[in-house]
XYZ file of C-alpha atoms in Angstrom:
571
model
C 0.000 0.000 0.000
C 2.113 3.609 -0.858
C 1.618 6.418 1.345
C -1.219 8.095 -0.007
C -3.415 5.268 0.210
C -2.250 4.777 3.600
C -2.999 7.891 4.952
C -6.509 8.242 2.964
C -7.501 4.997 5.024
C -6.381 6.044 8.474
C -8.495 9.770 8.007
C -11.287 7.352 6.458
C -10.932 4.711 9.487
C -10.936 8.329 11.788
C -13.933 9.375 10.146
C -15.897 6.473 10.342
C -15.254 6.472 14.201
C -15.480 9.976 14.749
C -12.047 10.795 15.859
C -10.785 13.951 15.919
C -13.865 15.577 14.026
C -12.919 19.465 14.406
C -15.973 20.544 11.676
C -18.737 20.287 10.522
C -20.488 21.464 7.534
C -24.342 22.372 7.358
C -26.425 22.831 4.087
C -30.218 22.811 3.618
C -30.349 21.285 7.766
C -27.929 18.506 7.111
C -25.003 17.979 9.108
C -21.367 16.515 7.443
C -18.885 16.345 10.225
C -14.931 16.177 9.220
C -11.613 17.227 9.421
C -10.553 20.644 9.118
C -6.858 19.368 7.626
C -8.646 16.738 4.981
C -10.882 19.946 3.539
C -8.211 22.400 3.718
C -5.967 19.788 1.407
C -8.698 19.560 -1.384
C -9.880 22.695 -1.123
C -8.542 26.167 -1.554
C -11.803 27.717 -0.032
C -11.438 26.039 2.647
C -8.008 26.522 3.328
C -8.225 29.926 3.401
C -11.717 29.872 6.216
C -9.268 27.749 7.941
C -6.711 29.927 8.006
C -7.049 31.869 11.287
C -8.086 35.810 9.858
C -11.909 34.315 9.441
C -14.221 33.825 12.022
C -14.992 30.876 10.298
C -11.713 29.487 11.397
C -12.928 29.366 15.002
C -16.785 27.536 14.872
C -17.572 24.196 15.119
C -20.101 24.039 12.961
C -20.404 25.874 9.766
C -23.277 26.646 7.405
C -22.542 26.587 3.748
C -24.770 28.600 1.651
C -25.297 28.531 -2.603
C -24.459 24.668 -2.424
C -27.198 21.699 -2.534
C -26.921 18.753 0.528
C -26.193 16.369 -2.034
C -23.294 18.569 -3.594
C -21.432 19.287 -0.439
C -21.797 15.679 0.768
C -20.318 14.260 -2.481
C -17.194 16.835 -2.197
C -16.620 15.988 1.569
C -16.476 12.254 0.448
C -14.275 13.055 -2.678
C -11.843 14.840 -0.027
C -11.414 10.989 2.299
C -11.674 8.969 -1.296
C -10.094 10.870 -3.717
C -12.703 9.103 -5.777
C -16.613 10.689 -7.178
C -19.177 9.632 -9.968
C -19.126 13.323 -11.040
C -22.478 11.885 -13.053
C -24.307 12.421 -10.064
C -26.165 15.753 -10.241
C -23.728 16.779 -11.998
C -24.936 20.147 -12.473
C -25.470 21.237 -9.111
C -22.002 19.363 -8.637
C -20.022 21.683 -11.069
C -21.496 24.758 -9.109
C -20.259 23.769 -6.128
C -17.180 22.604 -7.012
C -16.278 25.510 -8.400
C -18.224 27.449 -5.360
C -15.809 25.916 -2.972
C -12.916 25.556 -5.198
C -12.328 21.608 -5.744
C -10.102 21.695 -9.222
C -10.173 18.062 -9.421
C -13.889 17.445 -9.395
C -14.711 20.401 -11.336
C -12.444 18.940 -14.288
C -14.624 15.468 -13.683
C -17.589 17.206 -13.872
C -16.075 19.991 -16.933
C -15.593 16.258 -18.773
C -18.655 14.807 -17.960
C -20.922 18.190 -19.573
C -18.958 18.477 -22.392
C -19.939 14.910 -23.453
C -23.709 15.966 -22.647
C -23.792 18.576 -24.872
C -26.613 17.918 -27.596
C -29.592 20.038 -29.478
C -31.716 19.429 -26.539
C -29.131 20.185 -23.901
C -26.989 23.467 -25.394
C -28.875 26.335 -23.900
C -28.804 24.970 -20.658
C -25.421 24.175 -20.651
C -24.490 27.391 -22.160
C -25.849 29.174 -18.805
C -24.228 26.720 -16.493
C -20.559 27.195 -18.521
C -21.423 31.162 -18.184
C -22.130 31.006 -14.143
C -19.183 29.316 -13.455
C -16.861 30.830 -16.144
C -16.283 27.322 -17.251
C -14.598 28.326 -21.225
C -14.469 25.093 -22.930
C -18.371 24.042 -22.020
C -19.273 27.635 -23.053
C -18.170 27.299 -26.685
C -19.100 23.978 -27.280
C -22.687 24.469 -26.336
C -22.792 27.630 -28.076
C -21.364 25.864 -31.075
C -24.850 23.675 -31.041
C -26.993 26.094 -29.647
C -26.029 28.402 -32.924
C -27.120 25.309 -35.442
C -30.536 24.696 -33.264
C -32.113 28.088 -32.885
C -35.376 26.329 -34.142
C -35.473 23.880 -31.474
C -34.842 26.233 -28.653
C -36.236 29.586 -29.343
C -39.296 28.766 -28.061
C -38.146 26.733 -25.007
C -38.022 27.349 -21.063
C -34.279 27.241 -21.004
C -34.142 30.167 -23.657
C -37.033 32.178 -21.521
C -34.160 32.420 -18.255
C -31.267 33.318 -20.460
C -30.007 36.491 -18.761
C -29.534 39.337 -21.325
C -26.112 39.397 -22.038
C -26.365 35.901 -23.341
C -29.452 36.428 -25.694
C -27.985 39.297 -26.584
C -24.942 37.360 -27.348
C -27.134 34.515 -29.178
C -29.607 37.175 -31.332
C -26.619 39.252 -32.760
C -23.858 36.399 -34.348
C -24.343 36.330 -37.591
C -23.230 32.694 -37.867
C -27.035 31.795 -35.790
C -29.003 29.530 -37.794
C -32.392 30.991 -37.657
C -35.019 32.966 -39.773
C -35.240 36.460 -38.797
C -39.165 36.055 -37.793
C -37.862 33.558 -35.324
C -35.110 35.377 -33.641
C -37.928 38.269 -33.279
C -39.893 36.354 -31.788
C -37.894 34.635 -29.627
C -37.188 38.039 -28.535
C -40.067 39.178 -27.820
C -40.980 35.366 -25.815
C -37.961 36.379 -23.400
C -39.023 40.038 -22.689
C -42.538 39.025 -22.017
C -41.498 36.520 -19.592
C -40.706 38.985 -16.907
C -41.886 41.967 -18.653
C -41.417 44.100 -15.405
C -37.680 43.497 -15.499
C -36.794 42.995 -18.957
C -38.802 45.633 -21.334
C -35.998 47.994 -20.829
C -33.683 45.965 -22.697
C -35.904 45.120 -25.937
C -34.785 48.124 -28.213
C -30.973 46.742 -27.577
C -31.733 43.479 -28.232
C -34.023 44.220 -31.346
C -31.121 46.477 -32.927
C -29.693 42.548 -33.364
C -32.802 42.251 -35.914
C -32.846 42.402 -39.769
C -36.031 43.559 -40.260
C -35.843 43.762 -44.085
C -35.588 40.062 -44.209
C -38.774 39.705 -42.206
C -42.107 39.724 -44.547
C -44.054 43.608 -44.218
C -47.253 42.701 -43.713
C -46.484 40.422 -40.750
C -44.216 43.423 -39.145
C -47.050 45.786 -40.036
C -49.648 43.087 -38.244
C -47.397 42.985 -34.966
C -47.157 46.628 -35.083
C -50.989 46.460 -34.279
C -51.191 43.682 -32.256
C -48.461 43.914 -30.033
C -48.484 46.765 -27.664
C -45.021 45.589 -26.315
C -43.714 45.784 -29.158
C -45.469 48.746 -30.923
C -44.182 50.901 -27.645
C -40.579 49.783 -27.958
C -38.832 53.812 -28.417
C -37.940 54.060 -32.099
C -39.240 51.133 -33.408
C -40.885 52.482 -36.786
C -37.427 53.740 -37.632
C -35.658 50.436 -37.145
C -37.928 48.676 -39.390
C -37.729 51.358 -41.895
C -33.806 52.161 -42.127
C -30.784 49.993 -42.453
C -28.883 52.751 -40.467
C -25.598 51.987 -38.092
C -28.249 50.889 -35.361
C -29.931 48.377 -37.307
C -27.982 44.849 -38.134
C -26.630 45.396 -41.141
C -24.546 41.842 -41.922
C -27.480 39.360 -42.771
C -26.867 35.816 -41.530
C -24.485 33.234 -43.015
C -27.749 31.227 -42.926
C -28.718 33.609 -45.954
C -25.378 33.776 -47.283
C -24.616 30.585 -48.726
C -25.684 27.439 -49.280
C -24.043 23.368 -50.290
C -24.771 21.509 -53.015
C -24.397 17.846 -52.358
C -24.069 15.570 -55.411
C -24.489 12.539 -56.530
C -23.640 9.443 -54.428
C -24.623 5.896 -53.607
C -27.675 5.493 -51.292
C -28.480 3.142 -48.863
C -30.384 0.556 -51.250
C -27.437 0.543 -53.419
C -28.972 2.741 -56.029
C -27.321 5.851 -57.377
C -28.032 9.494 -56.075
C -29.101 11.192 -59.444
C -29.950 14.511 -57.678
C -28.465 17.775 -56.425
C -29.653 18.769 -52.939
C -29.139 22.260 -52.452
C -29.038 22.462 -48.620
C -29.028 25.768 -46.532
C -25.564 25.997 -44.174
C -27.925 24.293 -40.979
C -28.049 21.731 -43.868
C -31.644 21.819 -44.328
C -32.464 20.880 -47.356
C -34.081 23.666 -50.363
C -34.620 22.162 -53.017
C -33.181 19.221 -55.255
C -32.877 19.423 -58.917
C -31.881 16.526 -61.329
C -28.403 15.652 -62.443
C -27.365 15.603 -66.452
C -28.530 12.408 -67.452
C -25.292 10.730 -67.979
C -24.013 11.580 -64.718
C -27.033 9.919 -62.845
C -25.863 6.724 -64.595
C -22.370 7.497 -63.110
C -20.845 6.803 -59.196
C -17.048 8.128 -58.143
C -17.491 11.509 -60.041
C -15.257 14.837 -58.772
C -16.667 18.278 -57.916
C -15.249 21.423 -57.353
C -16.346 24.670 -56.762
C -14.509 27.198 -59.930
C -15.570 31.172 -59.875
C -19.298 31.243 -60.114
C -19.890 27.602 -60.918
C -19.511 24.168 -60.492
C -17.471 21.735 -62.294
C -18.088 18.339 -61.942
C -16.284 15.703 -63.705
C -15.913 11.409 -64.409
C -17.755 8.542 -63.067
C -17.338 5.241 -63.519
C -19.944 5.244 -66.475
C -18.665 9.054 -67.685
C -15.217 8.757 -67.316
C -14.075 11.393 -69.938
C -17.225 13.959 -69.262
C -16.742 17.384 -67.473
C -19.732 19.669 -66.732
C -20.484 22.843 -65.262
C -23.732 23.932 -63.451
C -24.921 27.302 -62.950
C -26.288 26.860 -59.808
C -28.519 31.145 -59.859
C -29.727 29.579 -63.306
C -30.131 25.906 -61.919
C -28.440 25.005 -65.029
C -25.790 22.445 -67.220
C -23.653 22.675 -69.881
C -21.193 20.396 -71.416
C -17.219 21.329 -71.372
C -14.506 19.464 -73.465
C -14.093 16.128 -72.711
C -11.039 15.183 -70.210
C -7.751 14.064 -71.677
C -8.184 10.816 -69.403
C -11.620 9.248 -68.425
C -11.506 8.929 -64.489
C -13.743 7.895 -61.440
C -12.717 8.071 -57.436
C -10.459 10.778 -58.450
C -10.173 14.592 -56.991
C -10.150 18.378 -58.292
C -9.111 21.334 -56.664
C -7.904 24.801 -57.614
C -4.630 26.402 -57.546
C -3.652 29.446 -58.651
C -6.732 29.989 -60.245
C -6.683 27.190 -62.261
C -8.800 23.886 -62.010
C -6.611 20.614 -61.366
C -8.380 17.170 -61.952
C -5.864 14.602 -60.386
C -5.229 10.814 -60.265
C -7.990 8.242 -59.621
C -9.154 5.040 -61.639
C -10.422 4.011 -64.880
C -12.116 1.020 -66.563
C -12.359 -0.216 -70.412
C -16.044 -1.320 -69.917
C -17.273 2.323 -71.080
C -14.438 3.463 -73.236
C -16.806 3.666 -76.454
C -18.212 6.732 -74.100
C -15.492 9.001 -75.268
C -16.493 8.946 -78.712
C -19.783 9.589 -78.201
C -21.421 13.203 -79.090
C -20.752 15.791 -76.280
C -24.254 17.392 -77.124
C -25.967 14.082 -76.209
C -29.333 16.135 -74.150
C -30.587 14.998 -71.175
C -32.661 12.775 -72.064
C -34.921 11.000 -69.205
C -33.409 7.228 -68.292
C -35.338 4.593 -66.439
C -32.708 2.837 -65.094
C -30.708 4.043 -62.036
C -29.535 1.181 -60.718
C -25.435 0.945 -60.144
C -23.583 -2.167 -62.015
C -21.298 -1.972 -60.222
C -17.579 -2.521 -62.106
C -15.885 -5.485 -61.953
C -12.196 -5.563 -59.926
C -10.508 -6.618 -62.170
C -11.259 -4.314 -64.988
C -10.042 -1.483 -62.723
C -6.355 -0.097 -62.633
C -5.151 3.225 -61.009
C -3.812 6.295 -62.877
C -1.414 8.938 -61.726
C -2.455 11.685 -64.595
C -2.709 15.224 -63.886
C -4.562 17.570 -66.319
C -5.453 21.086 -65.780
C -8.393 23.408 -67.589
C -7.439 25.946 -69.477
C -10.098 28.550 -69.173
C -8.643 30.786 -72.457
C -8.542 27.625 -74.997
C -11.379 25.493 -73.135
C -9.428 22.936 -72.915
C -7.738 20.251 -70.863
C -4.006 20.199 -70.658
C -2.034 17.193 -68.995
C 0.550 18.255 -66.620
C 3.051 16.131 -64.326
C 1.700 13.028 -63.367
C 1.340 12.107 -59.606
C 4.900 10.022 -57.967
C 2.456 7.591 -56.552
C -0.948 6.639 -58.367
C -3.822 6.210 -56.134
C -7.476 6.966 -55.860
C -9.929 7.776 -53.568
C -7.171 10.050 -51.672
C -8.114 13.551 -49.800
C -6.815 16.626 -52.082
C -6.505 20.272 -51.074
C -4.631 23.341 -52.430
C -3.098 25.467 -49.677
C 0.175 27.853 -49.382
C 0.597 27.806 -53.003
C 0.499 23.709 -53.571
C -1.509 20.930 -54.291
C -1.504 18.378 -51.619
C -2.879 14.328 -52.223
C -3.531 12.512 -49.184
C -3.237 8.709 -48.626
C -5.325 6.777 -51.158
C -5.590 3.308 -52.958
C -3.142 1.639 -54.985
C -3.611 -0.617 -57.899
C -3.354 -3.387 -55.327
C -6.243 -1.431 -53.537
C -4.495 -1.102 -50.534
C -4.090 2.121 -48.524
C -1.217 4.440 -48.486
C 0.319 6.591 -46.184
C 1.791 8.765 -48.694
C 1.523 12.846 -48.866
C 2.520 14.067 -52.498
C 2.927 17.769 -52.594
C 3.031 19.216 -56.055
C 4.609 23.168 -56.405
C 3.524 24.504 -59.898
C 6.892 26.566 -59.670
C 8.397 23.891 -60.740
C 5.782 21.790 -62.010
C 7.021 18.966 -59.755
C 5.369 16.505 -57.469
C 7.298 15.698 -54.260
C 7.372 12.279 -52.310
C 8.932 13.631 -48.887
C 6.121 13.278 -46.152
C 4.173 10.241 -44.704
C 1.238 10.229 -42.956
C 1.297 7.628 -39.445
C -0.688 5.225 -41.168
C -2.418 4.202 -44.341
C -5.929 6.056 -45.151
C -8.227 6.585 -48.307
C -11.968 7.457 -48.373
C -11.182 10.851 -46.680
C -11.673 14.446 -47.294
C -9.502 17.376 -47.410
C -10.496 21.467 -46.763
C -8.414 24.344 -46.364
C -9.195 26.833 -43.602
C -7.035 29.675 -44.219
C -3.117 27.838 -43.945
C -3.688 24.756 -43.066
C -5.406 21.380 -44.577
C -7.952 19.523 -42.429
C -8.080 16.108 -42.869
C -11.842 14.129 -41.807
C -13.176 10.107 -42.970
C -12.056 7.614 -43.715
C -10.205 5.274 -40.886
C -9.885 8.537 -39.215
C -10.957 8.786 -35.404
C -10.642 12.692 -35.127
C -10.074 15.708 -37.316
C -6.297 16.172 -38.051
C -4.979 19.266 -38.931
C -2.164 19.542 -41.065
C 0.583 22.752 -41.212
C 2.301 22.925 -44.684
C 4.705 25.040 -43.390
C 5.976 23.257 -40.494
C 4.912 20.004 -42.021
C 3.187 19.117 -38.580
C -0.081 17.190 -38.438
C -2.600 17.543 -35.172
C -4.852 15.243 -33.905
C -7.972 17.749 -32.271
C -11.811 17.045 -31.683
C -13.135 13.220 -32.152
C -15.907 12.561 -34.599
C -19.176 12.631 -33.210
C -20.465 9.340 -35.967
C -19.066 7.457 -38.748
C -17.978 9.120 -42.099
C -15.867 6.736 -43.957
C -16.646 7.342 -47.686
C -17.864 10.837 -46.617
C -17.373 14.571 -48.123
C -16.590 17.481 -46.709
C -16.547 21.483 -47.621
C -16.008 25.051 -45.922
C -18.721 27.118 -45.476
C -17.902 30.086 -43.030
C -14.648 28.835 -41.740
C -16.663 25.549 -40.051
C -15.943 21.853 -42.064
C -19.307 20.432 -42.847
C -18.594 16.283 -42.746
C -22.177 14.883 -44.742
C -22.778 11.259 -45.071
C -20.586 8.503 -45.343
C -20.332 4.916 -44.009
C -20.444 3.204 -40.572
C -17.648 0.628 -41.253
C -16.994 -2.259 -39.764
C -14.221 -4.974 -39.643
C -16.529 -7.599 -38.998
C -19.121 -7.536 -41.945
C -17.958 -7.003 -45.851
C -17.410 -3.436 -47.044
C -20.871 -3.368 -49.003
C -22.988 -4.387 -45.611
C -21.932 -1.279 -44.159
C -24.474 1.012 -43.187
C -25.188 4.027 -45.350
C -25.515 7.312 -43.218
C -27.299 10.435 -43.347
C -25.786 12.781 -40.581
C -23.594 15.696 -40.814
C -21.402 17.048 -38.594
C -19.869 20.054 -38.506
C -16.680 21.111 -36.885
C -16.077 24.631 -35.716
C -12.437 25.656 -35.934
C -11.748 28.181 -33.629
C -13.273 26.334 -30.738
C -12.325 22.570 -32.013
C -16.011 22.133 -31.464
C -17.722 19.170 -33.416
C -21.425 19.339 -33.869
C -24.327 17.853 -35.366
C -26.732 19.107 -37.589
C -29.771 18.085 -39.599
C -29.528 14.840 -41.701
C -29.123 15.205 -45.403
C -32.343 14.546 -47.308
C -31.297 10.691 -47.916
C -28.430 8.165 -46.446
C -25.421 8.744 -48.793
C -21.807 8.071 -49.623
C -19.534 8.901 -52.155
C -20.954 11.789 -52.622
C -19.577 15.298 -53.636
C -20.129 18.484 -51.567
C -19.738 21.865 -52.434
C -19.858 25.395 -50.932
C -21.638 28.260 -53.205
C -22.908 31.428 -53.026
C -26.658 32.321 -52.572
């Protein structure tokens, strides 16, 4: 037995016989007698009461107010133990542990919220993380609590926000929430305790964009609601877009994500484009070109105002680009090599299709007319292609936007497909990927169009493929595949970073920016244990906040997907 343990069973044996007892603690008319020494060691507070300058220092028994029975009981049994199921009412737990300054529990209990955090749960916690100055809780439930406006703006945990928190939650611009709602969520809070809060409605409703709200209901509340009708000014908010009045609109109305494509959960072929708002609630979904709704493993990338979206197994050589304000396709030259499971990205300006696989079932497809319309086709089911009519190809081409063309460049060192690509600093980067022995690789290829070279010097810790790539302003975040957390990769110091865990499955996933925040959609719940095609097919999306290595979950996509393409564009 070492020393510690030896001593936490004599004061234990002590306590139990009540020896020595010099305190005791009262809260809500219970007792807790103890030791003055075992408090003072686990406790801060309470080595300073004991200290001698308080008058606390000199009673027997002390009450301890601002602290449940349960609480105080639990932390006088944590100070004998050293041991505590911080699960146990655990919110009253973290207040008092912080209260009475126990560091230990209040990490236990900082470890068990954060993994509590959910739609249902964020407001709440949000207010408990803000009493007790608690950092890490805070910006992970505000993380969800931004994505689920809808699901709490109506709620009792919303109604006892203090101000300086709704306030806080009204006026980001990255809340996802119609400007009705946020009004009258608003407008729910003030009349709540009307007496006490109706002062600070003209503050909070300067956090409004009224000219996104329709007129006639604002011109309907102006005569039904005296609350609001009296608020000082109001008729010149809703009028003007002045300095006092929001003037950034939401990234809600900002932007939006196409998702393309894929392979659902029945094994059929995705032959639509969801266009889904950046909570990932779905708009509207349009048809794909015909022969790309015959085709699984295609590329997309966003390029200026469009969308270029290129191979598939059954369109290997075929590029398109949609015009997503005109809901639109048109035909661009074919490729210079027909490709599936491949990736694009842009450097420099310029549009990069790289690497992947290719097939000889479909070769005839290159010859055939690029004007071929879209013509409606009964069949959607994927035929899948055999193995062994697949090989790997390391070619590199590049679009030429002056000529309309496709140019080859230098092909990749090591062929793969299905690999995670993303420009950043100036150079194309290939992640990991399959091999024509479809095995995984660990290999990074960096390619510097300097020097229009591809370089073989960096290796990942282990073999991926089925993963995504996005750039966040220097560095390249890797998410998918066999990966168990986001890693975060510095070109410049050639570092990667392992930071927050995925909340579900994404192999086979995609991934894009939208706002600074990686939005993960879809993928595949792998397992070792059943074949690759028995895997379940998934519909969630997470999203992972950057600055606060915060990863949350938002609505499903319209349909369980993977393989899928996902893009960021404007409105």
């Amino acid at each position: 037995m070492g020393e510690e343990n030896w001593f936490l069973v004599e004061v234990q044996k002590m306590r139990s016989e009540g020896l020595l007892m010099d305190v005791t603690l009262c809260a809500e008319g219970k007792e807790i007698p103890c030791h003055r020494l075992v408090l003072a060691a686990n406790s801060e507070y309470f080595k300073v009461m004991f200290n001698g300058s308080h008058s606390e220092s000199r009673k027997d028994k002390i009450e301890i107010g601002g602290v449940s029975a349960e609480a105080l009981q639990l932390l006088v049994d944590y100070s004998y133990t050293s041991t505590i199921d911080a699960s146990k009412n655990v919110n009253a737990l973290f207040q008092a542990a912080d209260m009475l300054q126990f560091p230990q529990v209040y990490k236990k209990c900082e470890e068990c919220l954060l993994k509590l955090v959910s739609e249902e749960t964020c407001v709440e916690m949000w207010v408990l993380a803000d009493r007790v100055s608690c950092t890490r809780l805070a910006e992970k439930a505000k993380s969800w609590a931004m994505k689920w406006f809808d699901m709490q703006y109506t709620t009792k945990e919303l109604l006892q926000l203090p101000f300086h928190l709704l306030k806080t939650y009204v006026s980001d611009e990255h809340l996802f929430a119609e400007e009705q709602q946020i009004l009258e969520a608003i407008l729910l809070w003030a009349r709540h305790d009307l007496k006490e809060r109706e002062g600070h409605l003209k503050e909070l409703l300067k956090c409004v964009c009224f000219s996104s709200i329709d007129k006639d209901y604002l011109k309907n509340l102006m005569k039904e609601d005296e609350v609001f009708a009296r608020v000082p000014g109001i008729s010149y908010m809703m009028r003007s877009q002045t300095v006092s009045v929001r003037m950034v609109r939401r990234v809600i109305l900002e932007k939006n994500m196409l998702v393309i494509g894929g392979v659902t959960e029945t094994t059929t072929l995705n032959d639509k484009v969801y266009r889904l708002r950046p909570d990932s609630e779905c708009v509207n979904a349009n048809p794909l070109p015909k022969k790309l709704r015959e085709s699984h493993g295609m590329a997309a990338c966003a390029f200026h105002d469009h969308v270029i979206v290129t191979g598939g197994d059954k369109s290997m050589w075929q590029a398109w680009r949609y015009k997503p304000r005109q809901n639109s396709w048109d035909r661009l030259p074919n490729l210079r090599t027909g490709r599936y499971d491949h990736g694009m990205a842009v450097l420099g300006g310029q549009l990069y299709v790289v690497g992947g696989a290719e097939n000889d079932t479909y070769y005839d497809e290159y010859y055939e007319d690029e004007n071929d319309d879209d013509e409606d086709d009964d069949d959607d089911e994927w035929d899948d292609v055999d193995d062994d009519e697949k090989w790997v190809i390391p070619d590199v081409e590049v679009y030429d936007k002056k000529s309309n063309r496709w140019k080859l460049t230098k092909q990749l060192r090591v062929a793969v497909s299905n690999f995670a690509i993303a420009a950043c600093r100036g150079k194309l980067y290939v992640f990991g990927g399959e091999t024509d022995e479809e095995y995984a690789t660990n290999a990074v290829q960096c390619f510097d169009p300097k020097n229009k070279k591809w370089s073989l010097d960096l290796w990942l810790a282990e073999a991926v493929s089925c993963l995504s790539a996005c750039t966040v302003g220097s560095k390249i975040y890797l998410v998918g595949g066999p990966l168990q957390q986001v890693m975060c990769f510095n070109p410049e110091k050639e570092t990667l970073v392992s930071l927050a865990h995925r909340l579900v499955p994404w192999d086979c996933c995609s991934a894009t920016v939208c706002w600074g925040e990686i939005y993960i959609t879809g993928g595949r719940a792998y397992d070792e244990t059943r074949p690759w095609y028995n895997s379940e097919t998934l519909a969630y999306v997470q999203c992972y906040n950057i600055a606060s290595d915060n990863m949350v979950l938002c609505n499903d996509l319209p349909e369980r997907l993977y393989g899928h393409c996902t893009v960021t564009i404007k409105k």
